[in-house]
Short mmCIF file of C-alpha atoms in Angstrom, two decimals:
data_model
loop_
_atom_site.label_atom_id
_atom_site.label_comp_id
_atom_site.label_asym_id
_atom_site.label_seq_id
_atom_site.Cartn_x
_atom_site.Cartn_y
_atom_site.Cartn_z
CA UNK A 15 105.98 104.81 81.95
CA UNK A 16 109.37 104.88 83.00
CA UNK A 17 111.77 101.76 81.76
CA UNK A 18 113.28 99.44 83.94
CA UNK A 19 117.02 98.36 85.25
CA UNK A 20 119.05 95.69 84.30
CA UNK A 21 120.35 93.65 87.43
CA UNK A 22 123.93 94.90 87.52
CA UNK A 23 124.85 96.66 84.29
CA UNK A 24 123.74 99.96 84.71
CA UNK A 25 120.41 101.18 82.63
CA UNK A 26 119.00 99.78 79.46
CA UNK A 27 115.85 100.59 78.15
CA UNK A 28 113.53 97.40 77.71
CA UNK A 29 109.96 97.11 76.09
CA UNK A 30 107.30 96.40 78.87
CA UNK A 31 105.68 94.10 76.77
CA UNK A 32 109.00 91.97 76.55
CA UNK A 33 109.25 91.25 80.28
CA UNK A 34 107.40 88.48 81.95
CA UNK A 35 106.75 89.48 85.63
CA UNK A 36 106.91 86.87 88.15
CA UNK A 37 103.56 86.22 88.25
CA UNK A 38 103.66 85.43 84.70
CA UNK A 39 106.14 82.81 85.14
CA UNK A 40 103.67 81.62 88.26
CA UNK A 41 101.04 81.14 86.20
CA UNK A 42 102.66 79.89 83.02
CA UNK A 43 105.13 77.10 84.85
CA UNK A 44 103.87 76.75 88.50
CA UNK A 45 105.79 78.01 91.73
CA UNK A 46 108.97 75.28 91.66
CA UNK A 47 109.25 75.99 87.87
CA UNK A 48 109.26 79.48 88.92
CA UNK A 49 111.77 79.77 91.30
CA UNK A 50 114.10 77.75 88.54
CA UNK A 51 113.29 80.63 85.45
CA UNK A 52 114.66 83.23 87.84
CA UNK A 53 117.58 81.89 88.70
CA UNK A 54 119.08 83.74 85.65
CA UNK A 55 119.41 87.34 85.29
CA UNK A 56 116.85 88.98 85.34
CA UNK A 57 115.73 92.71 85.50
CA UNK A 58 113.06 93.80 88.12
CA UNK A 59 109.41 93.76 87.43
CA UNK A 60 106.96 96.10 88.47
CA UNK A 61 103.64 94.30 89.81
CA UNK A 62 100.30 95.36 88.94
CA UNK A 63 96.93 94.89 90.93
CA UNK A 64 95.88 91.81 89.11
CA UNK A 65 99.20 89.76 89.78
CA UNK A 66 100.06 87.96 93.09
CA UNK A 67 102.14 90.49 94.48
CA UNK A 68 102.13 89.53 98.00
CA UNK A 69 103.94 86.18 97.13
CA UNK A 70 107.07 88.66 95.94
CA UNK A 71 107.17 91.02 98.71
CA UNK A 72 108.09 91.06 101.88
CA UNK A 73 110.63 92.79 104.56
CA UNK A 74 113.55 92.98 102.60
CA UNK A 75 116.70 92.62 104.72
CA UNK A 76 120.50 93.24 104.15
CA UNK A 77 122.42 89.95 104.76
CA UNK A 78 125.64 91.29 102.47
CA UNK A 79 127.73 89.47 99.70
CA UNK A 80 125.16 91.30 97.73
CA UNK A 81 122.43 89.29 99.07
CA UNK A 82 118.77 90.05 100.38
CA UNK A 83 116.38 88.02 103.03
CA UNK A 84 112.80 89.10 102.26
CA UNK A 85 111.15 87.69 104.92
CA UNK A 86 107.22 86.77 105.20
CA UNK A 87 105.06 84.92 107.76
CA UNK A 88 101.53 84.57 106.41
CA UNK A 89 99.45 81.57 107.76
CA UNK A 90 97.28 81.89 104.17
CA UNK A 91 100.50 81.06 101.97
CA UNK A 92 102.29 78.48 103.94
CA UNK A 93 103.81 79.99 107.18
CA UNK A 94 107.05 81.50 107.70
CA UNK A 95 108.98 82.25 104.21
CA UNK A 96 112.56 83.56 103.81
CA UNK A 97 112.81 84.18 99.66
CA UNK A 98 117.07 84.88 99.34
CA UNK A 99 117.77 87.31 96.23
CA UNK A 100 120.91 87.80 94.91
CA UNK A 101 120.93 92.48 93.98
CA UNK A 102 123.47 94.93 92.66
CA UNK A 103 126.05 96.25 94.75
CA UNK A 104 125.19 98.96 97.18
CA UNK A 105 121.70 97.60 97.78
CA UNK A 106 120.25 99.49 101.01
CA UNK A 107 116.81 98.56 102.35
CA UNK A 108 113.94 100.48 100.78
CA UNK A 109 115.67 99.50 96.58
CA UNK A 110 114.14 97.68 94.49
CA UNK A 111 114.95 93.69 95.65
CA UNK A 112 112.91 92.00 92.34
CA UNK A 113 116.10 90.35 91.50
CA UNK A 114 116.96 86.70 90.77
CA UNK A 115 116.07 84.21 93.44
CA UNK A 116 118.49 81.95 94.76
CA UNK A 117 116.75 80.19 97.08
CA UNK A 118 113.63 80.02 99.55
CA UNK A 119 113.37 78.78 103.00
CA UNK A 120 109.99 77.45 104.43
CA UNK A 121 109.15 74.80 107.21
CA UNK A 122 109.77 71.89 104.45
CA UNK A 123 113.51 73.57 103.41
CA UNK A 124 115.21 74.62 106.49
CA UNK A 125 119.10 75.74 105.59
CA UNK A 126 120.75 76.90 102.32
CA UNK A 127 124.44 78.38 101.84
CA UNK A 128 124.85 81.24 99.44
CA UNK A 129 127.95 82.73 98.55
CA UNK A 130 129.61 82.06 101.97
CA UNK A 131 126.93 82.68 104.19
CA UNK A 132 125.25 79.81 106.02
CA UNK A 133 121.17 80.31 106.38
CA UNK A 134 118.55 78.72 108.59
CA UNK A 135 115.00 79.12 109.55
CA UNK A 136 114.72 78.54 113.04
CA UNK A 137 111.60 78.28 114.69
CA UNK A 138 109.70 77.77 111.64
CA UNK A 139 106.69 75.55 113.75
CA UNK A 140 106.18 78.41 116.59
CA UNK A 141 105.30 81.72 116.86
CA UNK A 142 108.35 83.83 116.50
CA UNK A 143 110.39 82.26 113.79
CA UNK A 144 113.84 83.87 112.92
CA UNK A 145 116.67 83.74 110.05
CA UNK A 146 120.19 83.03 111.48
CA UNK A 147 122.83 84.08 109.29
CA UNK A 148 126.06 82.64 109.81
CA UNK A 149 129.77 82.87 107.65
CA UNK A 150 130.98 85.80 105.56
CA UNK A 151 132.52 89.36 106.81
CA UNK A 152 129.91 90.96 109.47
CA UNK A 153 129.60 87.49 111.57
CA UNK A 154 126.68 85.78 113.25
CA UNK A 155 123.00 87.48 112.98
CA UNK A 156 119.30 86.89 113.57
CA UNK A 157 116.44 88.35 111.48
CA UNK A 158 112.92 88.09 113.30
CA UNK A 159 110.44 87.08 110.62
CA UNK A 160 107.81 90.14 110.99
CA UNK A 161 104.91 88.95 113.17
CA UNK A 162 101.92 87.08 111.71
CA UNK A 163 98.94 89.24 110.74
CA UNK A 164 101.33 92.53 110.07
CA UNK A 165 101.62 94.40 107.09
CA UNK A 166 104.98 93.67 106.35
CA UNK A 167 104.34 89.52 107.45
CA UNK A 168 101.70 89.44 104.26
CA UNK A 169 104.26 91.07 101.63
CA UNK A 170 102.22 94.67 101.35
CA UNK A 171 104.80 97.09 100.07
CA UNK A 172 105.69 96.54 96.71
CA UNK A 173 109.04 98.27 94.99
CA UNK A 174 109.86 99.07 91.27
CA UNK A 175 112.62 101.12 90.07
CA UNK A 176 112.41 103.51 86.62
CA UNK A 177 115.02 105.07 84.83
CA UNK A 178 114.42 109.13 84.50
CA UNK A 179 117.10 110.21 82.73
CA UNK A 180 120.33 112.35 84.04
CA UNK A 181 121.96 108.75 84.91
CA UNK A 182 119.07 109.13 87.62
CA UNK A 183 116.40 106.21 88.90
CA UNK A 184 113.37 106.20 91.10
CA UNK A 185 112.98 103.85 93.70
CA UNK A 186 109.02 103.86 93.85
CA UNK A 187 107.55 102.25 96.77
CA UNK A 188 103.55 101.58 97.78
CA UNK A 189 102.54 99.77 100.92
CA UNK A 190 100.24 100.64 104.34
CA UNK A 191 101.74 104.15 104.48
CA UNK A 192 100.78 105.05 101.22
CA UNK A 193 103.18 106.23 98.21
CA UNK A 194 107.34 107.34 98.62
CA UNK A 195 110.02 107.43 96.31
CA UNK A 196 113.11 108.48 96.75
CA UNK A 197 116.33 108.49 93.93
CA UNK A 198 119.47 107.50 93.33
CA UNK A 199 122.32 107.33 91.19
CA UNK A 200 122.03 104.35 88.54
CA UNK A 201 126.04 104.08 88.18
CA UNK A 202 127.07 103.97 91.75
CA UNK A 203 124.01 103.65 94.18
CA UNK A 204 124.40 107.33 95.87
CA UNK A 205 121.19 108.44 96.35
CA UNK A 206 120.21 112.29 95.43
CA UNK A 207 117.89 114.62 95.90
CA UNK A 208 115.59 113.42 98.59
CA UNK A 209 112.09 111.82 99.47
CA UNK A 210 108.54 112.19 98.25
CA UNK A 211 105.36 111.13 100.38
CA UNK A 212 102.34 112.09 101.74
CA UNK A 213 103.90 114.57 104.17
CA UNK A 214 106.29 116.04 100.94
CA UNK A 215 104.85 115.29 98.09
CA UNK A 216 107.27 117.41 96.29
CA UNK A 217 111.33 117.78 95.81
CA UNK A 218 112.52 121.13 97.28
CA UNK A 219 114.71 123.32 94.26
CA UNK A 220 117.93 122.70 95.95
CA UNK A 221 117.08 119.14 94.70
CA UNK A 222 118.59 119.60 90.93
CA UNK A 223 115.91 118.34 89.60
CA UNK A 224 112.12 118.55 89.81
CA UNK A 225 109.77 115.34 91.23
CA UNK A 226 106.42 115.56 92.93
CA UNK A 227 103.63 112.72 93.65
CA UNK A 228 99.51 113.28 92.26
CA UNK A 229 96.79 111.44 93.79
CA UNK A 230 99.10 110.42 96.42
CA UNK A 231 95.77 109.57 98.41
CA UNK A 232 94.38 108.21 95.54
CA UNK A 233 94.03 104.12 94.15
CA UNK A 234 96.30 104.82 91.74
CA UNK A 235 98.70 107.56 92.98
CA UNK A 236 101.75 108.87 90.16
CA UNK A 237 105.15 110.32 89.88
CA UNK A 238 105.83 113.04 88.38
CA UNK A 239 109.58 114.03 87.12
CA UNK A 240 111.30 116.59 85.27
CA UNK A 241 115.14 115.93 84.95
CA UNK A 242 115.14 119.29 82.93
CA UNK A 243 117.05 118.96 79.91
CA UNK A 244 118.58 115.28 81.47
CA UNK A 245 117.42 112.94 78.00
CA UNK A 246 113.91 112.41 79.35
CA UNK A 247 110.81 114.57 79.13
CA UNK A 248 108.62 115.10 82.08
CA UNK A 249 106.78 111.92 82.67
CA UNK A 250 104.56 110.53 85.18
CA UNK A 251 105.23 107.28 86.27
CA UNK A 252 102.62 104.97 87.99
CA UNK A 253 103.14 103.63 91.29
CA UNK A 254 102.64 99.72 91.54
CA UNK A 255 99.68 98.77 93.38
CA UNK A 256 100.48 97.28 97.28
CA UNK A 257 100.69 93.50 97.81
CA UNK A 258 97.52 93.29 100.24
CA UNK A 259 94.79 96.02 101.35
CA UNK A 260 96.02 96.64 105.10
#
């Protein structure tokens, strides 16, 4: 297993056992309770098939100031859902967005204002309901909530991040389209090396650095990764299991 990030100061190693995922805290202190626990830091938890995974994931959108919209529409948890997490600078869509929650918008909790930007739900009763962000640097902008009944509507791609040594971290990702990962720097964001999926399941050499997927057709499909000589052995990491069956 690889370890995981803290929120914003680089990588620290942290004993799986010493993390409660969010479902944990679902379980142990009910959603409002919830919502209220991870409002501190907190690092990103990896979800396993057992935990409620869809409630967590979403479409992840960029809304800047260092913020994230992951957006959800499914009629079997409530309707239209906007969770707003605060993640570390340089966040691009595909990271890891397991971060703290700052807020969440439903049909009962229309507008919130984080850090400058003003944020409604819109259409929340009808069919096509959409996020307006207003405020802050890049001006006025709607997010469609993804259509009801969709993949990305019921929260099915789930995203972890693992240290692998080298100052490196996989962003592991497993959803409708199967298993991907890609990497990136853990100090600035850059991201290195390339992509791994179905139709590559492997890094080419000219990567630096060696990383190739098993059973990537498989229920429980791995990551394999070689940083040769970077502080971690070759390891395979798990990836975490989607938030719905498609």
């Amino acid at each position: 297993m690889g370890v995981f990030l803290s929120v914003s100061h680089g990588v620290s190693a942290c004993r799986p056992r010493a993390l409660l995922t969010a479902s944990v805290l679902v379980a142990a202190l009910g959603g409002a309770a919830a919502q209220a626990a991870e409002a501190t830091p907190a690092t990103p938890s990896a979800i396993t098939a057992s935990e409620p995974a869809g409630r967590y994931a979403g479409k992840a959108v960029a809304l800047g100031e260092d913020l994230v919209a992951v957006l959800r529409d499914d009629p079997r948890a409530g309707g239209p859902e906007v969770w707003v997490r605060a993640v570390p600078p340089h966040w691009q869509p595909g990271d890891a967005y397991m971060y703290r929650v700052l807020d969440t918008l439903d049909r009962d909790h229309l507008t919130t204002t984080q850090r400058g930007l003003s944020l409604r739900l819109t259409g929340a009763d009808g069919p096509a309901p959409v996020l307006l962000a207003t405020g802050g640097r890049a001006g006025p902008r709607t997010f469609p909530l993804p259509k009801a009944g969709t993949p990305d509507a019921r929260g099915c791609t789930v995203v972890t991040e693992h240290a692998i040594g080298a100052g490196t971290v996989a962003v592991l990702s497993n959803g409708p389209q199967g298993p991907s990962a890609f990497f990136r720097n853990a100090a600035d964001g850059t991201r290195v090396g390339g992509v791994v999926d179905r139709a590559h399941p492997a890094l080419p050499r000219s990567a630096g650095f060696a990383a190739r997927l098993v059973r990537p057709d498989g229920p429980d499909p791995g990551l394999v990764t070689d940083m040769e000589g970077g502080g971690h052995p070759s390891d395979t990491i798990p990836f975490p299991a989607p938030g719905c069956v498609s």
